[in-house]
mmCIF file of C-alpha atoms in Angstrom:
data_model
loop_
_atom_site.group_PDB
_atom_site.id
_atom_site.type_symbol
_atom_site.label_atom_id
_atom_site.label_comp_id
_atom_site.label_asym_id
_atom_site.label_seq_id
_atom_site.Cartn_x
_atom_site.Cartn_y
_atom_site.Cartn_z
ATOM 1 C CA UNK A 1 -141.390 -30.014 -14.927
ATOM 2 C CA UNK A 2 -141.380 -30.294 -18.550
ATOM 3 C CA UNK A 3 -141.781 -27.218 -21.347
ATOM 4 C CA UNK A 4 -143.954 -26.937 -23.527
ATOM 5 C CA UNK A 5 -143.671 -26.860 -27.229
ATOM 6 C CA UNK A 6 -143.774 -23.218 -27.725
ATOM 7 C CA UNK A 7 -141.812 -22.666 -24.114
ATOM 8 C CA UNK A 8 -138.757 -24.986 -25.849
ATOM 9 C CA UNK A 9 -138.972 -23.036 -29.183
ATOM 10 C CA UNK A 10 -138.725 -19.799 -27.156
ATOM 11 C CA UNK A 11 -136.372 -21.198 -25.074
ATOM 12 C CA UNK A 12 -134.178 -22.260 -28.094
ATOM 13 C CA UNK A 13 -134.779 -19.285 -29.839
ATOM 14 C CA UNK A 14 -132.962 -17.039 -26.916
ATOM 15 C CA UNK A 15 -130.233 -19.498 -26.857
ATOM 16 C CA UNK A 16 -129.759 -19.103 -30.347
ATOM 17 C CA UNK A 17 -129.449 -15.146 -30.200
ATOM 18 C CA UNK A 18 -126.798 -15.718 -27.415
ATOM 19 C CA UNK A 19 -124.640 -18.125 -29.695
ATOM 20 C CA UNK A 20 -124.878 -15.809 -32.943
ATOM 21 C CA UNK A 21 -124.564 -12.695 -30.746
ATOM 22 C CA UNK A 22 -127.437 -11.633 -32.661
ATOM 23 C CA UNK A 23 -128.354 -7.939 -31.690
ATOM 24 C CA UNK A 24 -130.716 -6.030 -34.147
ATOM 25 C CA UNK A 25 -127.760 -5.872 -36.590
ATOM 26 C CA UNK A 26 -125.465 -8.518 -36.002
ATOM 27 C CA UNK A 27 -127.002 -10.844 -38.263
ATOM 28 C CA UNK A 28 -127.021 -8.669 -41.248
ATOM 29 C CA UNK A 29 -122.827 -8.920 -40.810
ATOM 30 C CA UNK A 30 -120.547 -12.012 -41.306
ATOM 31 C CA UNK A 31 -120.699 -15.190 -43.727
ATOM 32 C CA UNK A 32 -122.254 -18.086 -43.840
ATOM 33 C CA UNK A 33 -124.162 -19.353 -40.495
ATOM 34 C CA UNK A 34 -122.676 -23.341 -40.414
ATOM 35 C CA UNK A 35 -125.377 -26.266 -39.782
ATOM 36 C CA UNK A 36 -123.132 -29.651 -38.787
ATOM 37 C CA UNK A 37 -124.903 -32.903 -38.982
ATOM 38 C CA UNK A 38 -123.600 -36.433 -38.021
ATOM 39 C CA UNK A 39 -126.114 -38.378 -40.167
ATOM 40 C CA UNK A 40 -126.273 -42.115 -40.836
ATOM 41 C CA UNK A 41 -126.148 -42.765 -44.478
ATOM 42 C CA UNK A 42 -125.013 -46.168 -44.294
ATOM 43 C CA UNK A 43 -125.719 -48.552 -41.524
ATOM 44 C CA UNK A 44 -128.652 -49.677 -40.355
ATOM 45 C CA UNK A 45 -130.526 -46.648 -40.420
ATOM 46 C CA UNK A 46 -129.667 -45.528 -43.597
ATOM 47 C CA UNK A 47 -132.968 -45.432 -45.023
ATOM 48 C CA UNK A 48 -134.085 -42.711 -42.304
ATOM 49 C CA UNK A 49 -130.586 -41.056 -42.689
ATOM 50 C CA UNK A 50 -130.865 -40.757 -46.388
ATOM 51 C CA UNK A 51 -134.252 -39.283 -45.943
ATOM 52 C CA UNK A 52 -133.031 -36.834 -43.427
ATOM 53 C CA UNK A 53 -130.575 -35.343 -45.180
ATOM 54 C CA UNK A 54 -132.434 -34.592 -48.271
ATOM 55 C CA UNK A 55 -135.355 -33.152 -46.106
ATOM 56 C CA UNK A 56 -132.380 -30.893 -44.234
ATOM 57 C CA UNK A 57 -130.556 -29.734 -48.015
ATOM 58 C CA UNK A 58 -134.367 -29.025 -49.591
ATOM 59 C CA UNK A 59 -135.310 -26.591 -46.413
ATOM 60 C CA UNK A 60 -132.292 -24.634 -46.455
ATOM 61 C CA UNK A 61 -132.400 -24.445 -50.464
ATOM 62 C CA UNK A 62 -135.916 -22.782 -50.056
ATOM 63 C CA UNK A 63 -134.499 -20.685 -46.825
ATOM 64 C CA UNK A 64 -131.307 -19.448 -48.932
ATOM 65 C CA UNK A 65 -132.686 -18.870 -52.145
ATOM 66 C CA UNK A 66 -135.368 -16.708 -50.528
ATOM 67 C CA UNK A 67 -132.489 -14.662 -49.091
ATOM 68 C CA UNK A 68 -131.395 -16.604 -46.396
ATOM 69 C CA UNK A 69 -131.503 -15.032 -42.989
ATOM 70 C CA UNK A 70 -131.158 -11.009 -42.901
ATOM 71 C CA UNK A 71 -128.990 -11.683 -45.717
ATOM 72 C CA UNK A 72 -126.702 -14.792 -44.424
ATOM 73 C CA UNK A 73 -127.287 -18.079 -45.587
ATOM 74 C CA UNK A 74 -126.955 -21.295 -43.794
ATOM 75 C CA UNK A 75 -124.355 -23.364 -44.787
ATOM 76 C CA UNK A 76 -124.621 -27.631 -44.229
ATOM 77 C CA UNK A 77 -121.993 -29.546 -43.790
ATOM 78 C CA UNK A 78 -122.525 -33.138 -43.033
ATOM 79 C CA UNK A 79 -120.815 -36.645 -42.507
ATOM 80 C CA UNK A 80 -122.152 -40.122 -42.612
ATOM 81 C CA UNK A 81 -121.844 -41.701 -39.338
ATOM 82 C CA UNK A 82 -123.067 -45.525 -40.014
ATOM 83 C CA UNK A 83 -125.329 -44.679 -36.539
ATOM 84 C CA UNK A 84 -121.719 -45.451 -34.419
ATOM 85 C CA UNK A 85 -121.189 -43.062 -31.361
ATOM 86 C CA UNK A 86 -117.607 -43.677 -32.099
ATOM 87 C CA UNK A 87 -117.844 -42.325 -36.019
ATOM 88 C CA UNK A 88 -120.592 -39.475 -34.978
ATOM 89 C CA UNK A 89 -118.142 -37.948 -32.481
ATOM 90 C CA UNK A 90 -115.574 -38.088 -35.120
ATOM 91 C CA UNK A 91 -117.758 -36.341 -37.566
ATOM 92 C CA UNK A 92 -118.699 -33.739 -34.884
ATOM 93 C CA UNK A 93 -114.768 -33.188 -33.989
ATOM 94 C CA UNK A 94 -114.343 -32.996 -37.591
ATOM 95 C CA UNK A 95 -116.948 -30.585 -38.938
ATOM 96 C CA UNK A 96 -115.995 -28.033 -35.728
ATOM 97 C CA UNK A 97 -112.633 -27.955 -36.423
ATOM 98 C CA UNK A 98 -112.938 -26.786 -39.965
ATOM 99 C CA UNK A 99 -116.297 -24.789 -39.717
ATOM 100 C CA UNK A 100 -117.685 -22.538 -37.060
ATOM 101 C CA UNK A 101 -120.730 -24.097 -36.445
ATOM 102 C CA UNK A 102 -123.689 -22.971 -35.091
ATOM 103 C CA UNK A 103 -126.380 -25.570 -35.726
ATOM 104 C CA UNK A 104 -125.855 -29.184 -35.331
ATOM 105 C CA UNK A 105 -127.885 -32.199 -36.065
ATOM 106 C CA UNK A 106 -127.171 -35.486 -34.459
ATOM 107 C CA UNK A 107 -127.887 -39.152 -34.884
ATOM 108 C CA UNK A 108 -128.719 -41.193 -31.935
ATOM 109 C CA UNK A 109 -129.839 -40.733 -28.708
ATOM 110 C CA UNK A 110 -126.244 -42.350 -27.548
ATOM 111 C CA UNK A 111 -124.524 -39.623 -29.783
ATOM 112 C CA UNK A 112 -126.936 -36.296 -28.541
ATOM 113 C CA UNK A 113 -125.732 -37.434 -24.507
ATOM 114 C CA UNK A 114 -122.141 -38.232 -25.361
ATOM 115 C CA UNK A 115 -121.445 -34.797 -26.677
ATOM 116 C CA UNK A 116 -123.692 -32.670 -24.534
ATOM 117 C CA UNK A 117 -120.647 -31.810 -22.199
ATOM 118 C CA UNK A 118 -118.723 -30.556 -25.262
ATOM 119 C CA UNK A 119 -121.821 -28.278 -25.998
ATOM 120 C CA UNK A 120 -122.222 -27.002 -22.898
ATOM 121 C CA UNK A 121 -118.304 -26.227 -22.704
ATOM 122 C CA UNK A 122 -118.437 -24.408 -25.978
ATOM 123 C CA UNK A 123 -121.651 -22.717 -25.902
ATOM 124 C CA UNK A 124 -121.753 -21.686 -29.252
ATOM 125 C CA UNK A 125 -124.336 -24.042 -31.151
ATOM 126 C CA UNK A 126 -127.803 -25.653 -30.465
ATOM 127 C CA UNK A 127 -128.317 -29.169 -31.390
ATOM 128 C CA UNK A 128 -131.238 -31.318 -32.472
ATOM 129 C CA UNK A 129 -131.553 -34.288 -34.183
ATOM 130 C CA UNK A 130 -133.120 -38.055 -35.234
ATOM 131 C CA UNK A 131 -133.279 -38.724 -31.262
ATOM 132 C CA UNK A 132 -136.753 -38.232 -29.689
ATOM 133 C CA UNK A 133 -135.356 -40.057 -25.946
ATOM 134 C CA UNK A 134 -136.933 -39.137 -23.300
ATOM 135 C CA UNK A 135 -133.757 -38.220 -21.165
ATOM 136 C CA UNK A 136 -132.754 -35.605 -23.866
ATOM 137 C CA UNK A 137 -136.266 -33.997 -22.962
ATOM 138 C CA UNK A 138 -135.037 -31.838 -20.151
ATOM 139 C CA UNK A 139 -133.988 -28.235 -20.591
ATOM 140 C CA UNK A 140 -131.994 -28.176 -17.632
ATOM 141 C CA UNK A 141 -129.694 -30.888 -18.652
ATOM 142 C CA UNK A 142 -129.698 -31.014 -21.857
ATOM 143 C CA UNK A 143 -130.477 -26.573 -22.259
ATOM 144 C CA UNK A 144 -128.530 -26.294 -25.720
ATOM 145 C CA UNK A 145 -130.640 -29.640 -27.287
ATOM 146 C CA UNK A 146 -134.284 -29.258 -28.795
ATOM 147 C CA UNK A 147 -136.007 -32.267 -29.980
ATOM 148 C CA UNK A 148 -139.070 -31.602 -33.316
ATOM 149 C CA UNK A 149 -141.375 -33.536 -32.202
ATOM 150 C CA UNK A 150 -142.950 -35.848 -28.900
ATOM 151 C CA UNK A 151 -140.124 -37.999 -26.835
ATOM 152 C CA UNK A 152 -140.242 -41.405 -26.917
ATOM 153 C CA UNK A 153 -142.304 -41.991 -23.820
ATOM 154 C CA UNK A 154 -144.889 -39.018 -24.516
ATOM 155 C CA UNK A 155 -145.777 -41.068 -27.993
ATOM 156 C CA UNK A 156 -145.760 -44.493 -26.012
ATOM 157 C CA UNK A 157 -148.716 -42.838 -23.509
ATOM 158 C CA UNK A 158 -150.195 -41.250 -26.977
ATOM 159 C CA UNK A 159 -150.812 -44.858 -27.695
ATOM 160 C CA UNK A 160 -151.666 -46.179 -24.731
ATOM 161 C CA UNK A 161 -154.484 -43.399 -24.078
ATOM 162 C CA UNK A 162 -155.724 -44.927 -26.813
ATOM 163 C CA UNK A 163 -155.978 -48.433 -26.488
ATOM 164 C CA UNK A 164 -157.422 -47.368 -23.050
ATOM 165 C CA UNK A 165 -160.539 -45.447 -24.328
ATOM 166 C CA UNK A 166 -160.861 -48.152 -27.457
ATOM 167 C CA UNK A 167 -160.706 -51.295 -24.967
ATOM 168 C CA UNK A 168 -160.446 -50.695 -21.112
ATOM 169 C CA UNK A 169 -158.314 -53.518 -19.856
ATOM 170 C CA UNK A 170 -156.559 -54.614 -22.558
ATOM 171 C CA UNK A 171 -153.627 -56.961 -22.970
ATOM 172 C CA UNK A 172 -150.714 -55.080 -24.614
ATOM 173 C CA UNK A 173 -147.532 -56.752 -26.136
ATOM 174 C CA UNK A 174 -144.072 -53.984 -26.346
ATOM 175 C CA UNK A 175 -141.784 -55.173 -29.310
ATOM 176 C CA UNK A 176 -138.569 -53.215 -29.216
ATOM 177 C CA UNK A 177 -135.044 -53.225 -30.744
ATOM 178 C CA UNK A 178 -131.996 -53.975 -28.477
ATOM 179 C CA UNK A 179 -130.654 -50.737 -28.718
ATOM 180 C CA UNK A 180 -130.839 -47.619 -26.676
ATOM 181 C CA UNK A 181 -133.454 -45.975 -28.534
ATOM 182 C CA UNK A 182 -135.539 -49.535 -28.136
ATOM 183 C CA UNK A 183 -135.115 -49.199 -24.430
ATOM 184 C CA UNK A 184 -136.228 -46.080 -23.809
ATOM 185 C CA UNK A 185 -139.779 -46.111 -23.475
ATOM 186 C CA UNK A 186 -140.128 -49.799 -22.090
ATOM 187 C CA UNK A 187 -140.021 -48.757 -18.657
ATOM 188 C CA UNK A 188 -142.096 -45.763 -18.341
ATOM 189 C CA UNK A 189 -144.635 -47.081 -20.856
ATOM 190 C CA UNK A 190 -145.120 -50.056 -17.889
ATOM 191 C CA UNK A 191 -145.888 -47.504 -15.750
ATOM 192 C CA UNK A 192 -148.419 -45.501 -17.972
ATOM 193 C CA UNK A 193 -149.852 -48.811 -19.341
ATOM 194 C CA UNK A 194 -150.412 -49.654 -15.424
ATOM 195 C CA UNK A 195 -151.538 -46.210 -14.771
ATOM 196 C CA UNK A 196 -154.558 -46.844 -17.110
ATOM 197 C CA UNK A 197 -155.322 -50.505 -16.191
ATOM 198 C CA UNK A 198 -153.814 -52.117 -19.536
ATOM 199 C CA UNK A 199 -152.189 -55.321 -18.960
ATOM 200 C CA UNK A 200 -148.291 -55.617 -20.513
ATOM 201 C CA UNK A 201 -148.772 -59.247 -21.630
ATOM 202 C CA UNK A 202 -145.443 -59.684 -23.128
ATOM 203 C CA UNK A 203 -142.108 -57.840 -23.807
ATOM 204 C CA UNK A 204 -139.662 -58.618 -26.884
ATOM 205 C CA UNK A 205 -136.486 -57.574 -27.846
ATOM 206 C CA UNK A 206 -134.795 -57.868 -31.330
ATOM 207 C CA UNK A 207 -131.812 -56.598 -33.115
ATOM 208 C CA UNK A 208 -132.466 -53.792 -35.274
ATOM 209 C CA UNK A 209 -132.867 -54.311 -39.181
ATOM 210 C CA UNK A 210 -133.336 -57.502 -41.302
ATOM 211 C CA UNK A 211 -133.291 -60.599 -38.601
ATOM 212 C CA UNK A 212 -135.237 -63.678 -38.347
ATOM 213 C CA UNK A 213 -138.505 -63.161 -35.985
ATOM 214 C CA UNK A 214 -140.108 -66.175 -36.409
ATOM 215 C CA UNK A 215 -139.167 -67.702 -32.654
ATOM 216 C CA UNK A 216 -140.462 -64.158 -31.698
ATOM 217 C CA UNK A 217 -144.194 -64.159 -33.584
ATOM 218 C CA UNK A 218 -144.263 -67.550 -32.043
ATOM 219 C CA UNK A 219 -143.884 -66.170 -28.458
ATOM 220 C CA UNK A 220 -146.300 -62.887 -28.935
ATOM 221 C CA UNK A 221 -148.906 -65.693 -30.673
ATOM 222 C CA UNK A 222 -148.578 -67.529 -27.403
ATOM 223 C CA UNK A 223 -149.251 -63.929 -25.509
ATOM 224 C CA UNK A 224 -152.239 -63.722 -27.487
ATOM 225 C CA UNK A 225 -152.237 -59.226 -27.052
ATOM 226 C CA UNK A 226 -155.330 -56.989 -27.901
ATOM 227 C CA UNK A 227 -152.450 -54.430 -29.360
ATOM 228 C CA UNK A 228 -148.795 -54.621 -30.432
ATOM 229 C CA UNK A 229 -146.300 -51.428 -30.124
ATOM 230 C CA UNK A 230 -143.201 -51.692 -32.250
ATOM 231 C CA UNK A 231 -140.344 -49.059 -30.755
ATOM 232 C CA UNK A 232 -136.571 -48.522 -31.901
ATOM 233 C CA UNK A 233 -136.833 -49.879 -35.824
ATOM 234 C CA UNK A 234 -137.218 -47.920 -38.773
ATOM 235 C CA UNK A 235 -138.260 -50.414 -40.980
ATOM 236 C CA UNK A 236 -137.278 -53.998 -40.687
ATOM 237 C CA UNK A 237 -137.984 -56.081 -39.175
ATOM 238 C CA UNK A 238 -141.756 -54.890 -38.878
ATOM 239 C CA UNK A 239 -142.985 -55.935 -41.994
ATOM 240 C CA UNK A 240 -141.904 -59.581 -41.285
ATOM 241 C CA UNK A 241 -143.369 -59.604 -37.980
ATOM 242 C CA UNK A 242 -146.727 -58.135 -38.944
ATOM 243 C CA UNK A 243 -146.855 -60.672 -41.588
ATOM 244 C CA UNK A 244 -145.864 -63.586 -40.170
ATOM 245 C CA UNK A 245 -148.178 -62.859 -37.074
ATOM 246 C CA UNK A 246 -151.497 -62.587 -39.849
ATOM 247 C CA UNK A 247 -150.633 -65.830 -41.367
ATOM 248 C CA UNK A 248 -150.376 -67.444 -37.891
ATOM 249 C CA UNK A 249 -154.342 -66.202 -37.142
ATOM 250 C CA UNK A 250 -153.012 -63.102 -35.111
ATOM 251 C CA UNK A 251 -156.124 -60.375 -34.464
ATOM 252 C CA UNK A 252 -153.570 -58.045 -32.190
ATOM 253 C CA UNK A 253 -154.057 -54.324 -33.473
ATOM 254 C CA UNK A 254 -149.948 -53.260 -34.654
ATOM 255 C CA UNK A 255 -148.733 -49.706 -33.955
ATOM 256 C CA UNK A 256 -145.649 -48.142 -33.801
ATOM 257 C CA UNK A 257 -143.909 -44.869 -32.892
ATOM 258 C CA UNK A 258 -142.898 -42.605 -35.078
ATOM 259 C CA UNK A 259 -140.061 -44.068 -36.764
ATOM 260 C CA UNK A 260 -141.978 -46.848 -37.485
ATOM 261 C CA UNK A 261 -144.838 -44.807 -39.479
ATOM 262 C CA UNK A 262 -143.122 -44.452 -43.131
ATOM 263 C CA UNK A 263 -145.545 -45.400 -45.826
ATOM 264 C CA UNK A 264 -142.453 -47.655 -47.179
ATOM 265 C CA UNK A 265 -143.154 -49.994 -43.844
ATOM 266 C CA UNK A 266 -147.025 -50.123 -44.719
ATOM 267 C CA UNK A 267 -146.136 -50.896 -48.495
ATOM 268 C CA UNK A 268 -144.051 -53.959 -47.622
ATOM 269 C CA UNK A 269 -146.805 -55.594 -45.380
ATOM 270 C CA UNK A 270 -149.106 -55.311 -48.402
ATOM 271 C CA UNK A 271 -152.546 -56.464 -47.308
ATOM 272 C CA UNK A 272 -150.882 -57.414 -43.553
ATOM 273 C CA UNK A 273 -150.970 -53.425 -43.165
ATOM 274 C CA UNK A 274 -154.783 -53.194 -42.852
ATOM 275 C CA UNK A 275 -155.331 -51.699 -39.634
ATOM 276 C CA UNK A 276 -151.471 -50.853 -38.924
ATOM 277 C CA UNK A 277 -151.321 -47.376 -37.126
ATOM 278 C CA UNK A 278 -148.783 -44.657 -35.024
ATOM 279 C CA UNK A 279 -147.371 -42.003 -33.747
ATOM 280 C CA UNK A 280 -146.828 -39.054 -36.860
ATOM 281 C CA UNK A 281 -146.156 -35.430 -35.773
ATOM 282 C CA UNK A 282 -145.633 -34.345 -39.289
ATOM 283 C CA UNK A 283 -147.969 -34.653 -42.060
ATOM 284 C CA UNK A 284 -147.312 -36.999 -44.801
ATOM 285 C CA UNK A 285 -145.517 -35.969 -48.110
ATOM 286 C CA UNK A 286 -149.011 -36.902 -50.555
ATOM 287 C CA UNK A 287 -151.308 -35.282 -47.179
ATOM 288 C CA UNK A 288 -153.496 -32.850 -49.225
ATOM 289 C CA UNK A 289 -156.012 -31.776 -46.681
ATOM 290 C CA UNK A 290 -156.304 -27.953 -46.262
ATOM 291 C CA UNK A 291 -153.576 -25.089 -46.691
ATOM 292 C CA UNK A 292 -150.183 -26.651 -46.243
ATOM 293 C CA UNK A 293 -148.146 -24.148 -48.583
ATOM 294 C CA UNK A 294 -144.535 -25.965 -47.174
ATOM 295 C CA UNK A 295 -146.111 -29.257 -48.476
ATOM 296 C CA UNK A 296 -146.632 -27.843 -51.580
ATOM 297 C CA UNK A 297 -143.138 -26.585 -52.309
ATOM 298 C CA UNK A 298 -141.874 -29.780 -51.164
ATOM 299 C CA UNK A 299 -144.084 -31.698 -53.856
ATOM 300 C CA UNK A 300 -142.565 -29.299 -56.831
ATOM 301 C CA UNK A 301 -139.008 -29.740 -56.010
ATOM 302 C CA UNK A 302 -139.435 -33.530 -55.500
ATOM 303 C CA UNK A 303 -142.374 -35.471 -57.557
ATOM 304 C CA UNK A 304 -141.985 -38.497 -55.697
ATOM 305 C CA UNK A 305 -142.643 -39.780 -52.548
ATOM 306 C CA UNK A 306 -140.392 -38.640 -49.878
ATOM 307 C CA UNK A 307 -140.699 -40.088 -46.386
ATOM 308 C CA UNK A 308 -140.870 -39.667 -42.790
ATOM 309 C CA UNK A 309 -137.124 -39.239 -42.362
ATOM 310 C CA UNK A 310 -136.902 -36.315 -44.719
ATOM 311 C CA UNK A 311 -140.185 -34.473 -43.165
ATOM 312 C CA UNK A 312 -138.350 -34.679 -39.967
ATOM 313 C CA UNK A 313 -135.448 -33.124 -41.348
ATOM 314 C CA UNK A 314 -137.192 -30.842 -43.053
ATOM 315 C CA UNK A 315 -139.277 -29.552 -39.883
ATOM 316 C CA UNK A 316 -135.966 -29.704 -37.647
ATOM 317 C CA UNK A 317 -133.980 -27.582 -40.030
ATOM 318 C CA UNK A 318 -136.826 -25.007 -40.385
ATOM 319 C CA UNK A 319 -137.225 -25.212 -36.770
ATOM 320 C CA UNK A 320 -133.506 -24.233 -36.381
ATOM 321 C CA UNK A 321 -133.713 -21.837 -38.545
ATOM 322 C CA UNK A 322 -137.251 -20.079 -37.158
ATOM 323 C CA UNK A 323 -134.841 -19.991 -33.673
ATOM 324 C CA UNK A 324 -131.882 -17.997 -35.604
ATOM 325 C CA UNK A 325 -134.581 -16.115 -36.400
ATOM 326 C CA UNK A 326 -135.992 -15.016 -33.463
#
């Protein structure tokens, strides 16, 4: 059985307490409470990574100069990671053994299971991250990890539910990197898609980033789907495919999950975005609609557009911080 959103928070919010040994007083004593991040600023990812860690620094700038936490502030301390296991460990084993650290953000999916052991063993931090996998969604395994946001396979049935109710029956085409993040889904989305009658037409698998797709649009043109999910890219090689698929005749409806939602993706497809839509649990940096007074602070410290990746750290560092909190 899963937890629900405010179940997890409360959840993460006692195992907080427990790390900081945070009685009524306790965090009114000591320095500064340490937030460790493995983030990929170069690599593949980059453009998410860059975006994260901006969105993390702006949060805690608005948390510290508002006094911090009953007085402590939270220090971050980050390395780039390139998105390699291998280099995000490293950056973990590095960051630990020169801070204490309490808070920890991680990279990948491959990353948040790798080191889970060495949570668990330690017991002093709670972790979150850029991974939304569905195996990470499990409080009993994974008790010191929180994820901001839907797994991987909750957005996939988001989707789903709604090509169901929009066309009963439909032929559905997954397009998904070839990395563990790509895979995720795949397999439970089958089910769900066969769950509600929708017929998985065709199933393609990329490399991540820039990469000819043109034997690929070929192949999905030839599967001839109502509706196209992209999983496990963050921004090429969507924009291509989309593209490339319009100029071919395509009428399949694209959609994506949420890493595939920044408004840099839709720019680059230019008119080949009409129609393009996903999985967003944040609002969007220009969203105006109603009272959204974080939004608004956000827009004053930065005048331009700042995307998907930085919202998400943004709303995982406040999220870490509303668990220190509590």
């Amino acid at each position: 059985m899963r937890l629900n959103r405010r179940e997890l928070l409360a959840g993460t919010a006692a195992t907080a307490a427990m790390a900081f040994g945070m009685g009524p007083l306790a965090a009114q004593e000591g320095g500064d409470i340490v937030l460790g991040g493995s983030i990929p600023l170069t690599g593949v990812f980059a453009f998410a990574g860059v975006g994260i860690h901006a969105g993390i620094q702006d949060y805690l700038k608005i948390l510290n100069d508002g006094g911090g936490i009953k007085g402590r502030k939270i220090k971050y301390v980050a390395e780039d990671t390139a998105y390699k296991v291998d280099a995000s460990v490293a950056a973990f084993n590095k960051i630990t053994s020169q801070e204490k650290v309490s808070l920890y953000y991680g990279d990948s999916t491959g990353f948040s299971k790798t080191i889970n052991p060495e949570l668990e063993r330690r017991g002093t931090m709670i972790m979150a991250g850029a991974s939304f996998a569905t195996e990470l969604n499990d409080p009993k395994k994974f008790p010191l990890q929180f994820m901001a946001g839907p797994d991987y396979t909750e957005m996939f049935g988001i989707l789903l539910r709604y090509i169901a109710k929009e066309k009963p029956g439909a032929r559905v085409a997954f397009v998904y990197s070839d990395t563990e993040f790509g895979r995720d889904p795949i397999v439970p989305g089958e089910a769900v898609a066969k769950e509600l009658k929708l017929n998985v037409v065709e199933k393609i698998v990329t490399p991540p980033g820039s990469v000819d797709v043109s034997t690929e649009v070929l192949k999905l043109r030839r599967a001839n789907p109502d509706f196209t999910i992209f999983h496990g890219y963050v921004l090429a090689p969507i924009p291509e495919f989309v593209t490339q698929a319009k100029q071919m005749g395509m009428k399949s409806q694209f959609m994506g999950t949420f890493w595939t939602m920044d408004n840099s993706t839709v720019q680059r497809m230019g008119d080949a975005a009409d129609g393009f839509m996903g999985v967003m649990p944040y609002r969007y940096y220009y969203d105006k609609d109603g009272t959204a007074p974080m939004l608004e602070k956000i827009r004053q410290m930065r005048t331009e557009y700042q995307s998907t990746g930085y919202l998400q750290g943004f709303v995982t560092a406040m999220l870490m911080a509303e668990a220190v909190k509590r």
